[in-house]
Amino acid sequence: DAKTTQPNSMESNEEEPVHLPCNHSTISGTDYIHWYRQLPSQGPEYVIHGLTSNVNNRMASLAIAEDRKSSTLILHRATLRDAAVYYCILSSGTYKYIFGTGTRLKVLA
Amino acid sequence: NAGVTQTPKFQVLKTGQSMTLQCAQDMNHEYMSWYRQDPGMGLRLIHYSVGAGITDQGEVPNGYNVSRSTTEDFPLRLLSAAPSQTSVYFCASSFSISTDTQYFGPGTRLTVL
């Protein structure tokens, strides 16, 4: 199963953009890149996903490298409510959705 | 829609006891899965199902059984609880695994003494 690598933690100031990186050098051509986040004491919630092209939605943007070996989740203006653990996940053809340990984002007021 | 519901929210068991964690979804999703999350860790896949009557093992299946008799329900059975199974358990569902959003339940916090 394809693996992802993320920094353990990051900090950001409130109202500033945040770029959360993810490396997935063993990604296969059919793997989608998903991002989820987990707020304290809650289940994970969907943020965004993509295959090859950059994606935008109301929550965030996803920038995917041309070789697809890395991606970056962009929160355009971090708020205190964005403090969470962010997971980068590859969906594999074997139906196994493998979470890593994620990046804990701390937002400073 | 209620989304994904899990019962109970909290449970305390003694070593050796068995129990079933319930998971239900009302979105007609084919794919359902169970994860466990230990303190300070990411989620680990226990079992998953791609439709009624079809289940398969995830990363950490030992000590757990599942079955899927209906599209809506995907119960997780602990056969003989051990302290190592103390964890928070999350159920999730989606239309498909590759392209669709997974919806997670609120979790069941299980303590095994």
PDB file of C-alpha atoms in Angstrom:
ATOM      1  CA  ASP A   1       0.000   0.000   0.000  1.00  0.00           C
ATOM      2  CA  ALA A   2       1.240   3.444  -0.885  1.00  0.00           C
ATOM      3  CA  LYS A   3       2.551   5.416   2.075  1.00  0.00           C
ATOM      4  CA  THR A   4       2.549   9.118   2.867  1.00  0.00           C
ATOM      5  CA  THR A   5       4.993  11.191   4.894  1.00  0.00           C
ATOM      6  CA  GLN A   6       3.972  14.361   6.722  1.00  0.00           C
ATOM      7  CA  PRO A   7       5.656  16.592   9.297  1.00  0.00           C
ATOM      8  CA  ASN A   8       4.544  15.804  12.833  1.00  0.00           C
ATOM      9  CA  SER A   9       3.510  19.355  13.641  1.00  0.00           C
ATOM     10  CA  MET A  10       3.277  22.867  12.253  1.00  0.00           C
ATOM     11  CA  GLU A  11       2.334  26.268  13.602  1.00  0.00           C
ATOM     12  CA  SER A  12       0.636  29.174  11.945  1.00  0.00           C
ATOM     13  CA  ASN A  13      -0.562  32.593  12.951  1.00  0.00           C
ATOM     14  CA  GLU A  14      -4.254  33.312  12.728  1.00  0.00           C
ATOM     15  CA  GLU A  15      -5.409  34.896   9.457  1.00  0.00           C
ATOM     16  CA  GLU A  16      -2.267  33.775   7.637  1.00  0.00           C
ATOM     17  CA  PRO A  17      -2.047  31.087   4.924  1.00  0.00           C
ATOM     18  CA  VAL A  18      -0.867  27.604   5.867  1.00  0.00           C
ATOM     19  CA  HIS A  19       0.849  25.140   3.564  1.00  0.00           C
ATOM     20  CA  LEU A  20       0.768  21.542   4.793  1.00  0.00           C
ATOM     21  CA  PRO A  21       3.090  19.258   2.787  1.00  0.00           C
ATOM     22  CA  CYS A  22       2.754  15.555   2.054  1.00  0.00           C
ATOM     23  CA  ASN A  23       5.202  13.251   0.302  1.00  0.00           C
ATOM     24  CA  HIS A  24       3.937  10.148  -1.474  1.00  0.00           C
ATOM     25  CA  SER A  25       6.796   9.000  -3.669  1.00  0.00           C
ATOM     26  CA  THR A  26       5.342   5.500  -4.243  1.00  0.00           C
ATOM     27  CA  ILE A  27       1.973   6.743  -5.497  1.00  0.00           C
ATOM     28  CA  SER A  28       0.489   4.754  -8.367  1.00  0.00           C
ATOM     29  CA  GLY A  29      -1.198   6.228 -11.399  1.00  0.00           C
ATOM     30  CA  THR A  30      -4.698   5.463 -10.161  1.00  0.00           C
ATOM     31  CA  ASP A  31      -4.295   6.631  -6.538  1.00  0.00           C
ATOM     32  CA  TYR A  32      -6.333   9.632  -5.484  1.00  0.00           C
ATOM     33  CA  ILE A  33      -4.867  11.988  -2.888  1.00  0.00           C
ATOM     34  CA  HIS A  34      -7.244  12.741  -0.031  1.00  0.00           C
ATOM     35  CA  TRP A  35      -6.971  15.132   2.882  1.00  0.00           C
ATOM     36  CA  TYR A  36      -8.949  14.762   6.067  1.00  0.00           C
ATOM     37  CA  ARG A  37      -8.721  16.581   9.345  1.00  0.00           C
ATOM     38  CA  GLN A  38      -9.591  15.552  12.866  1.00  0.00           C
ATOM     39  CA  LEU A  39     -10.677  18.120  15.393  1.00  0.00           C
ATOM     40  CA  PRO A  40     -10.172  17.241  19.069  1.00  0.00           C
ATOM     41  CA  SER A  41     -12.458  14.432  20.278  1.00  0.00           C
ATOM     42  CA  GLN A  42     -14.149  14.070  16.886  1.00  0.00           C
ATOM     43  CA  GLY A  43     -14.021  11.700  13.949  1.00  0.00           C
ATOM     44  CA  PRO A  44     -12.094  12.732  10.849  1.00  0.00           C
ATOM     45  CA  GLU A  45     -13.822  15.012   8.363  1.00  0.00           C
ATOM     46  CA  TYR A  46     -13.220  15.380   4.656  1.00  0.00           C
ATOM     47  CA  VAL A  47     -11.269  18.384   3.436  1.00  0.00           C
ATOM     48  CA  ILE A  48     -10.415  17.857  -0.228  1.00  0.00           C
ATOM     49  CA  HIS A  49      -9.195  15.300  -2.737  1.00  0.00           C
ATOM     50  CA  GLY A  50      -7.653  15.207  -6.207  1.00  0.00           C
ATOM     51  CA  LEU A  51      -5.956  13.036  -8.811  1.00  0.00           C
ATOM     52  CA  THR A  52      -3.670  15.133 -11.003  1.00  0.00           C
ATOM     53  CA  SER A  53      -4.883  18.710 -11.232  1.00  0.00           C
ATOM     54  CA  ASN A  54      -4.978  21.290  -8.497  1.00  0.00           C
ATOM     55  CA  VAL A  55      -8.327  21.472  -6.713  1.00  0.00           C
ATOM     56  CA  ASN A  56     -10.144  24.210  -4.836  1.00  0.00           C
ATOM     57  CA  ASN A  57     -13.156  24.108  -2.570  1.00  0.00           C
ATOM     58  CA  ARG A  58     -14.621  26.331   0.113  1.00  0.00           C
ATOM     59  CA  MET A  59     -12.368  24.861   2.786  1.00  0.00           C
ATOM     60  CA  ALA A  60      -8.988  24.656   1.105  1.00  0.00           C
ATOM     61  CA  SER A  61      -6.888  24.187  -2.009  1.00  0.00           C
ATOM     62  CA  LEU A  62      -4.881  21.140  -3.020  1.00  0.00           C
ATOM     63  CA  ALA A  63      -1.725  21.611  -5.055  1.00  0.00           C
ATOM     64  CA  ILE A  64      -0.387  18.414  -6.644  1.00  0.00           C
ATOM     65  CA  ALA A  65       3.151  18.217  -7.996  1.00  0.00           C
ATOM     66  CA  GLU A  66       3.530  17.450 -11.678  1.00  0.00           C
ATOM     67  CA  ASP A  67       5.130  14.063 -10.925  1.00  0.00           C
ATOM     68  CA  ARG A  68       2.432  13.444  -8.255  1.00  0.00           C
ATOM     69  CA  LYS A  69       5.063  12.457  -5.700  1.00  0.00           C
ATOM     70  CA  SER A  70       4.040  15.226  -3.365  1.00  0.00           C
ATOM     71  CA  SER A  71       1.102  17.485  -2.622  1.00  0.00           C
ATOM     72  CA  THR A  72       0.315  20.493  -0.466  1.00  0.00           C
ATOM     73  CA  LEU A  73      -2.875  21.376   1.348  1.00  0.00           C
ATOM     74  CA  ILE A  74      -3.358  25.126   1.468  1.00  0.00           C
ATOM     75  CA  LEU A  75      -5.564  26.826   4.028  1.00  0.00           C
ATOM     76  CA  HIS A  76      -5.847  30.364   2.753  1.00  0.00           C
ATOM     77  CA  ARG A  77      -6.547  32.084   6.066  1.00  0.00           C
ATOM     78  CA  ALA A  78      -6.064  29.956   9.147  1.00  0.00           C
ATOM     79  CA  THR A  79      -8.518  30.405  11.992  1.00  0.00           C
ATOM     80  CA  LEU A  80      -8.444  29.014  15.507  1.00  0.00           C
ATOM     81  CA  ARG A  81     -11.089  26.499  14.410  1.00  0.00           C
ATOM     82  CA  ASP A  82      -8.605  25.044  11.911  1.00  0.00           C
ATOM     83  CA  ALA A  83      -6.428  23.688  14.706  1.00  0.00           C
ATOM     84  CA  ALA A  84      -6.558  19.942  14.104  1.00  0.00           C
ATOM     85  CA  VAL A  85      -4.591  16.929  12.926  1.00  0.00           C
ATOM     86  CA  TYR A  86      -4.460  16.862   9.124  1.00  0.00           C
ATOM     87  CA  TYR A  87      -4.097  13.543   7.343  1.00  0.00           C
ATOM     88  CA  CYS A  88      -2.890  12.988   3.793  1.00  0.00           C
ATOM     89  CA  ILE A  89      -4.152   9.646   2.464  1.00  0.00           C
ATOM     90  CA  LEU A  90      -3.851   7.733  -0.779  1.00  0.00           C
ATOM     91  CA  SER A  91      -6.758   5.578  -1.846  1.00  0.00           C
ATOM     92  CA  SER A  92      -5.437   2.346  -3.231  1.00  0.00           C
ATOM     93  CA  GLY A  93      -7.003  -0.107  -5.613  1.00  0.00           C
ATOM     94  CA  THR A  94      -7.144  -2.691  -2.830  1.00  0.00           C
ATOM     95  CA  TYR A  95      -9.881  -0.704  -1.044  1.00  0.00           C
ATOM     96  CA  LYS A  96      -7.611  -0.048   1.923  1.00  0.00           C
ATOM     97  CA  TYR A  97      -7.693   3.535   3.122  1.00  0.00           C
ATOM     98  CA  ILE A  98      -4.469   3.908   5.086  1.00  0.00           C
ATOM     99  CA  PHE A  99      -4.052   6.814   7.483  1.00  0.00           C
ATOM    100  CA  GLY A 100      -0.611   7.966   8.583  1.00  0.00           C
ATOM    101  CA  THR A 101       0.098   9.875  11.790  1.00  0.00           C
ATOM    102  CA  GLY A 102      -0.793  13.236  10.231  1.00  0.00           C
ATOM    103  CA  THR A 103       0.337  16.797  10.937  1.00  0.00           C
ATOM    104  CA  ARG A 104      -0.861  18.523  14.071  1.00  0.00           C
ATOM    105  CA  LEU A 105      -1.602  22.147  13.150  1.00  0.00           C
ATOM    106  CA  LYS A 106      -1.449  24.725  15.895  1.00  0.00           C
ATOM    107  CA  VAL A 107      -2.957  28.133  15.134  1.00  0.00           C
ATOM    108  CA  LEU A 108      -1.690  31.035  17.203  1.00  0.00           C
ATOM    109  CA  ALA A 109      -4.003  33.939  18.012  1.00  0.00           C
TER     110      ALA A 109
ATOM    111  CA  ASN B   1     -30.116  12.011   7.016  1.00  0.00           C
ATOM    112  CA  ALA B   2     -28.565  10.877  10.286  1.00  0.00           C
ATOM    113  CA  GLY B   3     -25.296  10.070   8.481  1.00  0.00           C
ATOM    114  CA  VAL B   4     -23.117   7.503  10.260  1.00  0.00           C
ATOM    115  CA  THR B   5     -24.231   6.556  13.743  1.00  0.00           C
ATOM    116  CA  GLN B   6     -22.333   4.508  16.297  1.00  0.00           C
ATOM    117  CA  THR B   7     -23.460   2.959  19.558  1.00  0.00           C
ATOM    118  CA  PRO B   8     -22.525   2.952  22.336  1.00  0.00           C
ATOM    119  CA  LYS B   9     -20.534   6.174  22.827  1.00  0.00           C
ATOM    120  CA  PHE B  10     -18.634   4.743  25.793  1.00  0.00           C
ATOM    121  CA  GLN B  11     -18.090   1.193  27.010  1.00  0.00           C
ATOM    122  CA  VAL B  12     -16.070  -0.440  29.769  1.00  0.00           C
ATOM    123  CA  LEU B  13     -15.376  -4.171  29.542  1.00  0.00           C
ATOM    124  CA  LYS B  14     -13.496  -6.678  31.616  1.00  0.00           C
ATOM    125  CA  THR B  15     -10.804  -8.797  30.036  1.00  0.00           C
ATOM    126  CA  GLY B  16     -12.344 -11.782  28.283  1.00  0.00           C
ATOM    127  CA  GLN B  17     -15.783 -10.272  27.770  1.00  0.00           C
ATOM    128  CA  SER B  18     -17.246 -10.002  24.297  1.00  0.00           C
ATOM    129  CA  MET B  19     -19.323  -7.226  22.811  1.00  0.00           C
ATOM    130  CA  THR B  20     -20.539  -5.747  19.556  1.00  0.00           C
ATOM    131  CA  LEU B  21     -20.008  -2.150  18.463  1.00  0.00           C
ATOM    132  CA  GLN B  22     -22.834  -0.999  16.247  1.00  0.00           C
ATOM    133  CA  CYS B  23     -22.483   1.131  13.116  1.00  0.00           C
ATOM    134  CA  ALA B  24     -25.270   2.218  10.786  1.00  0.00           C
ATOM    135  CA  GLN B  25     -25.522   4.599   7.838  1.00  0.00           C
ATOM    136  CA  ASP B  26     -28.556   5.862   5.958  1.00  0.00           C
ATOM    137  CA  MET B  27     -26.811   7.134   2.821  1.00  0.00           C
ATOM    138  CA  ASN B  28     -26.961   3.866   0.846  1.00  0.00           C
ATOM    139  CA  HIS B  29     -23.170   3.652   0.824  1.00  0.00           C
ATOM    140  CA  GLU B  30     -21.559   0.464  -0.405  1.00  0.00           C
ATOM    141  CA  TYR B  31     -18.196   0.924   1.303  1.00  0.00           C
ATOM    142  CA  MET B  32     -17.989   0.751   5.091  1.00  0.00           C
ATOM    143  CA  SER B  33     -15.006   0.374   7.369  1.00  0.00           C
ATOM    144  CA  TRP B  34     -13.875   0.213  10.977  1.00  0.00           C
ATOM    145  CA  TYR B  35     -10.822   1.964  12.400  1.00  0.00           C
ATOM    146  CA  ARG B  36      -9.234   2.135  15.790  1.00  0.00           C
ATOM    147  CA  GLN B  37      -7.317   5.095  17.123  1.00  0.00           C
ATOM    148  CA  ASP B  38      -4.965   4.706  20.046  1.00  0.00           C
ATOM    149  CA  PRO B  39      -3.910   7.794  22.060  1.00  0.00           C
ATOM    150  CA  GLY B  40      -1.706  10.141  20.056  1.00  0.00           C
ATOM    151  CA  MET B  41      -1.831   7.903  16.994  1.00  0.00           C
ATOM    152  CA  GLY B  42      -3.440   7.947  13.590  1.00  0.00           C
ATOM    153  CA  LEU B  43      -6.317   5.703  12.596  1.00  0.00           C
ATOM    154  CA  ARG B  44      -5.648   2.071  11.731  1.00  0.00           C
ATOM    155  CA  LEU B  45      -7.975   0.057   9.516  1.00  0.00           C
ATOM    156  CA  ILE B  46      -9.453  -3.037  11.189  1.00  0.00           C
ATOM    157  CA  HIS B  47     -11.932  -4.425   8.641  1.00  0.00           C
ATOM    158  CA  TYR B  48     -13.814  -3.098   5.665  1.00  0.00           C
ATOM    159  CA  SER B  49     -16.716  -4.060   3.421  1.00  0.00           C
ATOM    160  CA  VAL B  50     -17.413  -3.195  -0.213  1.00  0.00           C
ATOM    161  CA  GLY B  51     -21.035  -4.294  -0.072  1.00  0.00           C
ATOM    162  CA  ALA B  52     -23.515  -6.549   1.681  1.00  0.00           C
ATOM    163  CA  GLY B  53     -22.024  -9.997   2.169  1.00  0.00           C
ATOM    164  CA  ILE B  54     -18.459  -8.887   1.333  1.00  0.00           C
ATOM    165  CA  THR B  55     -15.868  -8.127   3.994  1.00  0.00           C
ATOM    166  CA  ASP B  56     -12.093  -8.133   4.154  1.00  0.00           C
ATOM    167  CA  GLN B  57      -9.283  -7.528   6.610  1.00  0.00           C
ATOM    168  CA  GLY B  58      -7.461  -4.276   7.130  1.00  0.00           C
ATOM    169  CA  GLU B  59      -4.172  -3.584   8.909  1.00  0.00           C
ATOM    170  CA  VAL B  60      -5.096  -4.834  12.396  1.00  0.00           C
ATOM    171  CA  PRO B  61      -7.887  -7.441  12.157  1.00  0.00           C
ATOM    172  CA  ASN B  62      -6.852  -9.837  14.932  1.00  0.00           C
ATOM    173  CA  GLY B  63      -9.368 -10.118  17.759  1.00  0.00           C
ATOM    174  CA  TYR B  64     -12.223  -8.621  15.745  1.00  0.00           C
ATOM    175  CA  ASN B  65     -14.975 -10.061  13.556  1.00  0.00           C
ATOM    176  CA  VAL B  66     -17.323  -8.332  11.150  1.00  0.00           C
ATOM    177  CA  SER B  67     -20.252  -9.252   8.947  1.00  0.00           C
ATOM    178  CA  ARG B  68     -22.400  -7.216   6.551  1.00  0.00           C
ATOM    179  CA  SER B  69     -25.873  -8.624   6.109  1.00  0.00           C
ATOM    180  CA  THR B  70     -27.416  -5.319   4.993  1.00  0.00           C
ATOM    181  CA  THR B  71     -26.148  -2.222   3.222  1.00  0.00           C
ATOM    182  CA  GLU B  72     -26.974  -0.087   6.261  1.00  0.00           C
ATOM    183  CA  ASP B  73     -25.290  -1.959   9.100  1.00  0.00           C
ATOM    184  CA  PHE B  74     -21.707  -3.016   9.766  1.00  0.00           C
ATOM    185  CA  PRO B  75     -21.239  -4.293  13.345  1.00  0.00           C
ATOM    186  CA  LEU B  76     -17.790  -4.948  14.839  1.00  0.00           C
ATOM    187  CA  ARG B  77     -17.507  -7.829  17.278  1.00  0.00           C
ATOM    188  CA  LEU B  78     -14.818  -8.151  19.914  1.00  0.00           C
ATOM    189  CA  LEU B  79     -14.512 -11.856  20.604  1.00  0.00           C
ATOM    190  CA  SER B  80     -12.586 -11.824  23.894  1.00  0.00           C
ATOM    191  CA  ALA B  81     -11.642  -8.317  24.982  1.00  0.00           C
ATOM    192  CA  ALA B  82      -8.044  -7.580  25.957  1.00  0.00           C
ATOM    193  CA  PRO B  83      -6.519  -4.416  27.495  1.00  0.00           C
ATOM    194  CA  SER B  84      -4.662  -3.881  24.193  1.00  0.00           C
ATOM    195  CA  GLN B  85      -8.036  -3.232  22.569  1.00  0.00           C
ATOM    196  CA  THR B  86      -8.593  -0.128  24.673  1.00  0.00           C
ATOM    197  CA  SER B  87      -9.037   2.517  22.006  1.00  0.00           C
ATOM    198  CA  VAL B  88     -11.477   4.808  20.226  1.00  0.00           C
ATOM    199  CA  TYR B  89     -13.282   3.042  17.400  1.00  0.00           C
ATOM    200  CA  PHE B  90     -14.550   4.882  14.331  1.00  0.00           C
ATOM    201  CA  CYS B  91     -16.860   3.613  11.650  1.00  0.00           C
ATOM    202  CA  ALA B  92     -16.906   5.217   8.195  1.00  0.00           C
ATOM    203  CA  SER B  93     -18.836   4.891   4.955  1.00  0.00           C
ATOM    204  CA  SER B  94     -18.699   6.137   1.363  1.00  0.00           C
ATOM    205  CA  PHE B  95     -20.063   5.354  -2.082  1.00  0.00           C
ATOM    206  CA  SER B  96     -16.656   4.233  -3.233  1.00  0.00           C
ATOM    207  CA  ILE B  97     -13.147   4.175  -1.835  1.00  0.00           C
ATOM    208  CA  SER B  98     -11.259   6.022  -4.510  1.00  0.00           C
ATOM    209  CA  THR B  99     -13.186   9.089  -5.427  1.00  0.00           C
ATOM    210  CA  ASP B 100     -15.742   9.749  -2.756  1.00  0.00           C
ATOM    211  CA  THR B 101     -15.812  11.403   0.615  1.00  0.00           C
ATOM    212  CA  GLN B 102     -15.704   9.087   3.595  1.00  0.00           C
ATOM    213  CA  TYR B 103     -18.134  10.004   6.337  1.00  0.00           C
ATOM    214  CA  PHE B 104     -17.052   9.130   9.851  1.00  0.00           C
ATOM    215  CA  GLY B 105     -19.171   8.393  12.864  1.00  0.00           C
ATOM    216  CA  PRO B 106     -18.603  10.080  16.238  1.00  0.00           C
ATOM    217  CA  GLY B 107     -16.671   7.137  17.643  1.00  0.00           C
ATOM    218  CA  THR B 108     -16.974   4.655  20.504  1.00  0.00           C
ATOM    219  CA  ARG B 109     -14.523   4.982  23.372  1.00  0.00           C
ATOM    220  CA  LEU B 110     -13.757   1.495  24.684  1.00  0.00           C
ATOM    221  CA  THR B 111     -11.844   0.693  27.850  1.00  0.00           C
ATOM    222  CA  VAL B 112     -10.860  -2.877  28.668  1.00  0.00           C
ATOM    223  CA  LEU B 113      -9.824  -3.485  32.268  1.00  0.00           C
TER     224      LEU B 113
END
